[in-house]
């Protein structure tokens, strides 16, 4: 049952000093902040989520597309709705460790991701890149992954700028389904 909507701010005991601000609670982010499900070491057997995801169904793993040597998966902690990552199946940390086939397929799935995001959500642009090593900002440095973040004109509003909060309008499972349906067929 949905809570009834009111025009008056609801007072909640224990949330701090009452003020004029509404609060957007995002408790799911605490898992990311606390490092839940982070690998315990650099090896493939050290709890690497990118190594365990391919064994799951596409729906359970949020996998949008699979190639021969890489796959595309939604980011659990997205910067924007539709934030994807292209990940090699093989556990490698550095871009220079990819073989030629993996490098080519990583590029192909990146192009396909852009095509699907444009078709499914009308993305105007993209931030594409990878952070190599923990000192460069890689959240999971032991397994290479390339980010594809869709962008739209005016997509930065007061929430991330002032509130340091991203508002995502769609559940990840719904986003995965939408992008999988829009994913282009591989060309020969």
C-alpha atoms as one frame of an Amber mdcrd trajectory, in Angstrom:
protein
   0.000   0.000   0.000   1.408   3.389  -0.944   1.764   6.014   1.741  -0.570
   8.935   1.222   0.988  12.055  -0.244   0.833  15.233   1.815   1.719  18.803
   1.099   3.072  19.324   4.608   6.562  18.077   5.482   6.344  14.975   7.630
   8.138  15.270  10.949  10.242  12.221  11.739  11.497  11.786  15.251  15.210
  11.062  15.405  16.278  12.404  12.008  17.904  15.528  13.334  16.850  19.080
  13.906  13.613  19.886  12.071  14.174  22.252   9.168  12.602  23.180   5.837
  14.468  20.536   3.823  12.962  17.400   2.371  15.290  14.405   2.437  15.923
  11.825  -0.241  17.116   8.681   1.494  19.327   6.381  -0.580  20.227   3.521
   1.773  21.192   1.238  -1.132  24.283   3.435  -1.628  25.640   2.351   1.770
  26.663  -1.009   0.253  28.917   0.857  -2.199  30.270   3.236   0.440  31.149
   0.369   2.774  32.744  -1.659  -0.017  30.248  -4.516   0.133  31.036  -7.288
  -2.375  34.455  -5.782  -3.166  37.135  -8.333  -4.043  39.374  -9.354  -1.161
  42.449  -9.573  -3.381  43.706  -9.267  -6.959  42.987 -12.827  -8.124  39.957
 -14.106 -10.019  39.122 -16.320  -7.025  39.226 -13.433  -4.565  35.548 -12.548
  -4.926  35.790 -10.613  -8.200  32.207  -9.716  -9.180  33.167  -9.410 -12.850
  34.291 -13.063 -12.786  31.125 -14.330 -11.063  28.533 -12.322 -13.048  28.763
 -14.353 -16.286  27.568 -17.488 -14.444  24.292 -15.738 -13.574  21.325 -15.274
 -15.861  21.358 -12.027 -17.806  18.485 -10.711 -15.700  20.066 -11.598 -12.336
  23.511 -10.347 -13.373  22.154  -7.219 -15.136  24.036  -8.356 -18.252  22.788
  -6.594 -21.357  24.828  -8.403 -24.029  27.440 -11.157 -24.269  30.160 -11.534
 -26.851  32.800 -14.239 -27.277  35.360 -12.614 -24.968  33.616  -9.599 -23.364
  30.188  -8.691 -22.030  28.181  -5.525 -21.301  26.662  -5.102 -17.847  24.822
  -2.320 -16.030  26.727  -0.567 -13.264  25.157  -1.249  -9.850  26.118   2.271
  -8.750  25.454   4.298 -11.922  26.447   7.883 -12.584  23.421   8.164 -14.899
  20.591   5.877 -15.921  21.879   3.355 -18.462  25.497   3.481 -17.193  27.073
   0.355 -18.697  30.428  -1.333 -18.423  32.107  -3.524 -21.038  34.113  -6.220
 -19.280  36.364  -9.027 -20.548  35.416 -12.510 -19.335  39.105 -13.132 -18.644
  40.403 -11.715 -15.355  42.952  -9.084 -16.426  43.741  -5.801 -14.725  45.462
  -3.766 -17.404  44.388  -2.772 -20.909  47.756  -3.907 -22.268  46.983  -7.469
 -21.063  44.073  -7.850 -23.527  44.766  -9.909 -26.612  43.851  -8.566 -30.054
  40.482 -10.365 -30.184  39.482  -9.040 -26.742  40.545  -5.510 -27.674  38.527
  -5.629 -30.903  35.429  -7.027 -29.219  35.650  -4.493 -26.373  35.569  -1.765
 -29.045  32.675  -3.460 -30.880  30.521  -3.817 -27.753  31.271  -0.190 -26.864
  29.915   0.876 -30.263  26.884  -1.398 -29.835  26.255   0.018 -26.341  26.244
   3.553 -27.735  23.809   2.495 -30.478  21.491   0.793 -27.953  21.589   3.731
 -25.536  20.742   6.176 -28.315  17.848   3.976 -29.504  16.483   3.207 -26.032
  16.957   6.507 -24.238  17.861   9.152 -26.794  21.306   9.777 -25.254  22.870
  12.968 -26.636  26.463  12.104 -25.762  28.668   9.749 -23.755  31.512   9.659
 -21.293  33.579   6.588 -22.161  36.669   5.456 -20.349  38.434   3.195 -17.928
  40.328   3.838 -14.729  43.542   1.811 -14.688  44.624   1.040 -11.131  43.326
   2.039  -7.715  45.320   5.272  -7.752  43.491   6.256 -10.966  40.091   5.677
  -9.367  39.308   2.084 -10.351  36.757   0.745  -7.891  37.690  -2.813  -8.867
  41.254  -2.430 -10.102  41.972  -6.143 -10.512  39.505  -6.639 -13.398  39.499
  -4.294 -16.368  36.178  -2.643 -17.215  35.282   0.228 -19.509  32.532   2.644
 -18.488  29.944   3.950 -20.958  27.918   6.723 -19.337  25.067   8.201 -21.390
  24.595  11.955 -21.160  21.815  14.356 -22.099  21.802  18.139 -22.528  20.931
  19.618 -19.146  21.282  16.311 -17.257  23.148  18.017 -14.448  20.656  19.649
 -12.136  20.642  20.797  -8.546  20.573  17.301  -7.026  24.152  16.270  -7.902
  25.494  19.811  -7.771  23.996  20.908  -4.452  22.716  17.702  -2.903  25.517
  15.370  -4.039  22.758  12.892  -4.959  21.867  11.283  -8.281  18.210  10.651
  -8.997  17.715   7.669 -11.292  14.270   7.374 -12.832  14.262   3.651 -13.567
  15.016   0.373 -11.796  18.148  -1.400 -13.032  16.200  -4.489 -14.143  13.920
  -2.320 -16.285  16.930  -0.496 -17.746  18.644  -3.828 -18.535  15.542  -5.126
 -20.345  15.136  -1.883 -22.341  18.793  -1.875 -23.459  18.856  -5.595 -24.249
  15.849  -5.113 -26.525  17.550  -2.152 -28.246  20.947  -3.915 -28.574  21.948
  -4.104 -32.270  22.561  -7.468 -33.874  26.210  -8.279 -34.450  27.313  -7.516
 -37.984  29.230 -10.109 -39.930
